[in-house]
Amino acid sequence: MGNFLTVRLWAKVFLVFLLSVSRAAAALCPEPKIELPASSLPKALISLGKQCQISILVQTSSAAQYTLVKQSLDTEQEEFEEVLEQLLQGLPFAYQRTGPSSFAITPIEGLSPKLEQQLNSPPEEVTVTGQSLTGSHLRHYQLDDYAPIDRLSREQLELTGAQTVADALQFLPAVSGNSTSTSVSQEDDGTATVSLRYLPASNTLVLINGRRIIGDGYSGEATDLNTIPLSIVERVEILKDGASAVYGSDAIAGVINIILRRDFEGLSMNSYYGQAHEGDRETESHYLTWGRQGERSHLMFSLAKYAQGAVMSRDRNLSESADSRNFGGTDKRSSATPEGFIALTNSSVLTSSSPETYRSWSLEDRYNYSDYTSAITPIESNSVYLSADFDLSDSTLIFAEVMGQHTSAESTKAPTPVFTRFDNGDLTIAADNIYNPFNQSITDVRKRITELGPRIQENRTRSWRVNSGIKGAHKQWHWELISSLHHTDKSEKLSNLIDPLALSQGLKGPTICNPDSGCTPINLLGPSGSINSEQLDFIRGQSSNRSQTRMESASFIADGPLGKNRAGEILAAIGLEIRHEALSTSSNDQNGLSYIGGHAPGATRGSRTIKETFAEVSVPLQSEKLWLDGAMRLSSYSDFGSTYNPKLALRWQPWSDLHLRISYASGFRAPTLTDMHQQGYQSQEFIFDPCTSDSASLLAGCPAQSDSARIQYLTEFGGNPNLMPETSETLTASLAWSPRQIEGLSTAIEFFNIQQDDVIGSSPQFLVEQNAYLGLFSNRVTRDDRGEITKILATRINKGRRTIQGYDIALRYNLPVDNFGQLDLAVNISHMLSYLNQGATGLPEEELAGTFIDTTTGGTGSLPKLKANAGVYWSNEHWKAGYTAHFVGNMEETYLHNDQSLTHRIKSWLSHDAQLSFNPTDKLRLAIGVNNLFNTPPPLAVTATDNNYDYRTYDLAGRYWYGSLSLKL
């Protein structure tokens, strides 16, 4: 609460300061002039808007009849309005400001009735994008209030110093939940996803240029952001509103629309290098972009290369040991040690200190696997992008774009552990095994096979997408016909594993394991180094799996004025879309058994065809004051059925500088092909079993007290073809104020309430707890007579409900230009009021706001009540500087220790980024920057399974320096 009060006071003081200033703000146009090629008026406005980062709306079909000669516009020490007046001089158009960063071009009063009628239709072209707003297929005159959208311009992306889309989004307050970036730990597969509104990544839709792209078969079929090179991104628009009615199934939480660079001319080259303060995480990127504008065509080509180095767990204080007791945590080291954990029939547990010498095993003998693990995974990607368009006529254009990407990642894990009692296969060590000195069969040996060396996980991704189409205008209606083909091929190899069938044979006596059977006896009972190369060659294994996803789609969209009423023009859009999705995964498991030390993704084969129709309408109820917006989408899935989803919004503008909006959206998320068809996925999951506690004898599902040294359990996940879709209802209300008296100031507050039913999931932790405490799910949690879990079957189900409430606050002020330069101030706050979660049908709801439950144990991850950032940005003719502070509020986590339930407070976290750039000319840019200036480490999370912190929310690298050079010819 104290942190929240501090930030709230900070925001109030900042707002009071803003309200005390009343001078006009100017746009940030490049100085001293802007060069515009000979073109039509709409294209000139597009170029002007992009260079000054201002949205300009104009009625295209009328403005296109005016052709302008090549010209230079003087921008030195001038406001944007004066620059716009230069362009419109002598033309029958005027302008008016419609928002803090948007203008509309309107006809001059007193024209001839015919021309005035022609020019008076509503503006329909957003000149920064040349297309509709994110969240709608309509072309709106009311740009700033239509939907709650955050925008990151190319200049803002450059100020972050980020070199990937995921890293640019990671600390935004709107991005809250369980995203992953390239800064991930042992479970990393080289992908990166994004989450909005605290919902899983599969509930957030990622678009490129407003068009759907393929999901990732390894990440719950959420979009892999690492397949989108940041070098070709013009800006990012974040729609924080349910948009299933507009875009389809997976837009419950919102939409990330990544707009690629368009109309680029010339040759641009960029190089970047960065390194953490500790000398690791060396990162470099290089890209080259070329574009040419012809009279009727445009062509652009881009090449990009990105490489990020590793950070090892052992190289940071917080993560150097799985034993975090020095920080106030617990000991999560493994009972599988190089010297072995050997349980005999007399209940004694021994460890081997030297050949044929044994002593009692203790908890302090546990193994620190963090000595080997990579906390931040090295990754490398190469991409190519090509786009082309050609004007068939003044109103028709054909276009095509091709993007290809190759990404590779290589993470390191500790040497393979063997748990003979709990791993796949019959791993009992026979009494007559030649290395067994105890003359008894031994079922429970836990040994770290360090002789194999660390496990190496290699991930490769090859993806490409092709979009092509034709679009045009006819009698104030715009239309486009688009076809797309996307394909992703992912592979994963994990080496230095153990073949369970070979190990099982090697642990038997001479009658089974002998030279005639091609078997080499295996010694699991000796000290470290007792397994020689011959034994290693016999048991060594490598898992490999492959995932291929494919999507083909075709869509038709048309939008324009439907008619008029007394209040104004009625805008409408209609569309049809059909797409086919297919997913295929396979692995080289051993007769359905995963390799020891790895995981088996099993097999997933499925496909579906989706047919959808959708419509939108915007009806003015009071002229330039009140609008009613509506949308409806009808969807038919070939594999689970049909659904329809409406959306309604009421927008009110009582004054020109005040906008209010309230909306209702019905949404759904179809079960993915993985949800429905996955089979045989096996892994060793980090789980707490209540049967390990001293009170196990009092619990209904515990035959006896199980081993407290165990932290991982063999778990098999699976799909369910009988799943129902997740459904949702979203209510949002927002108020935006851009006071005319304080030009350049914009403020907004947005409230949201999301209720999601029939949530799809599989939580092995939930199953184990229900089994131990209540004796339920005995068919899913298999225990032996000593209470030890031998296997967990976690098939996906529609398990419950969640309800999320909160609000966002955004403040931005563009201070006037003077001799000192341009100064911009910004504050963004996201505050979660409540997160009610129902784990399964019939269970009570739990309040999870402000808590952390690791996702690897089936939890929701970090759910901070407060997430914020604030920044100050300055620029003049040749210099730019930026400072941004990122804040994540405190949370609580609960865990059992020595049979006591303890609560740990995860501290709040504040990091600081800064950048300084120099532009000696409009063709050269030099920049240096630092992230996490004060080298603030992440806060300790006791229950985090990897590296003692939540890698999805914080960055472990620490202080990070970088520099870049950009040249345009």
Tab-separated table of C-alpha atoms in Angstrom, residues 27-37 44-53 70-76 78-80 83-84 86-87 922:
chain	number	residue	atom	x	y	z
A	27	ALA	CA	5.053	18.811	-33.165
A	28	LEU	CA	8.478	17.266	-33.420
A	29	CYS	CA	9.287	17.881	-37.082
A	30	PRO	CA	12.821	17.335	-38.346
A	31	GLU	CA	14.719	20.586	-38.746
A	32	PRO	CA	15.482	22.737	-40.610
A	33	LYS	CA	13.196	21.518	-43.409
A	34	ILE	CA	11.155	18.648	-44.790
A	35	GLU	CA	11.568	17.474	-48.363
A	36	LEU	CA	8.376	16.271	-50.083
A	37	PRO	CA	8.509	14.614	-53.520
A	44	ALA	CA	2.171	14.439	-49.293
A	45	LEU	CA	0.114	14.479	-46.099
A	46	ILE	CA	1.149	10.892	-45.352
A	47	SER	CA	4.817	11.855	-45.648
A	48	LEU	CA	4.368	14.994	-43.563
A	49	GLY	CA	2.477	13.166	-40.822
A	50	LYS	CA	5.077	10.419	-40.578
A	51	GLN	CA	8.032	12.820	-40.406
A	52	CYS	CA	6.374	14.980	-37.733
A	53	GLN	CA	4.713	12.045	-35.958
A	70	LYS	CA	8.340	18.715	-55.271
A	71	GLN	CA	8.834	21.159	-52.433
A	72	SER	CA	10.658	21.955	-49.194
A	73	LEU	CA	8.779	22.985	-46.072
A	74	ASP	CA	10.588	25.168	-43.553
A	75	THR	CA	10.386	23.611	-40.068
A	76	GLU	CA	13.037	25.556	-38.163
A	78	GLU	CA	8.038	26.580	-36.258
A	79	GLU	CA	4.986	24.789	-34.932
A	80	PHE	CA	3.321	22.024	-36.914
A	83	VAL	CA	4.259	23.759	-41.523
A	84	LEU	CA	0.826	22.425	-42.504
A	86	GLN	CA	2.762	25.931	-46.045
A	87	LEU	CA	1.619	22.680	-47.626
A	922	ASP	CA	19.418	14.354	-40.786
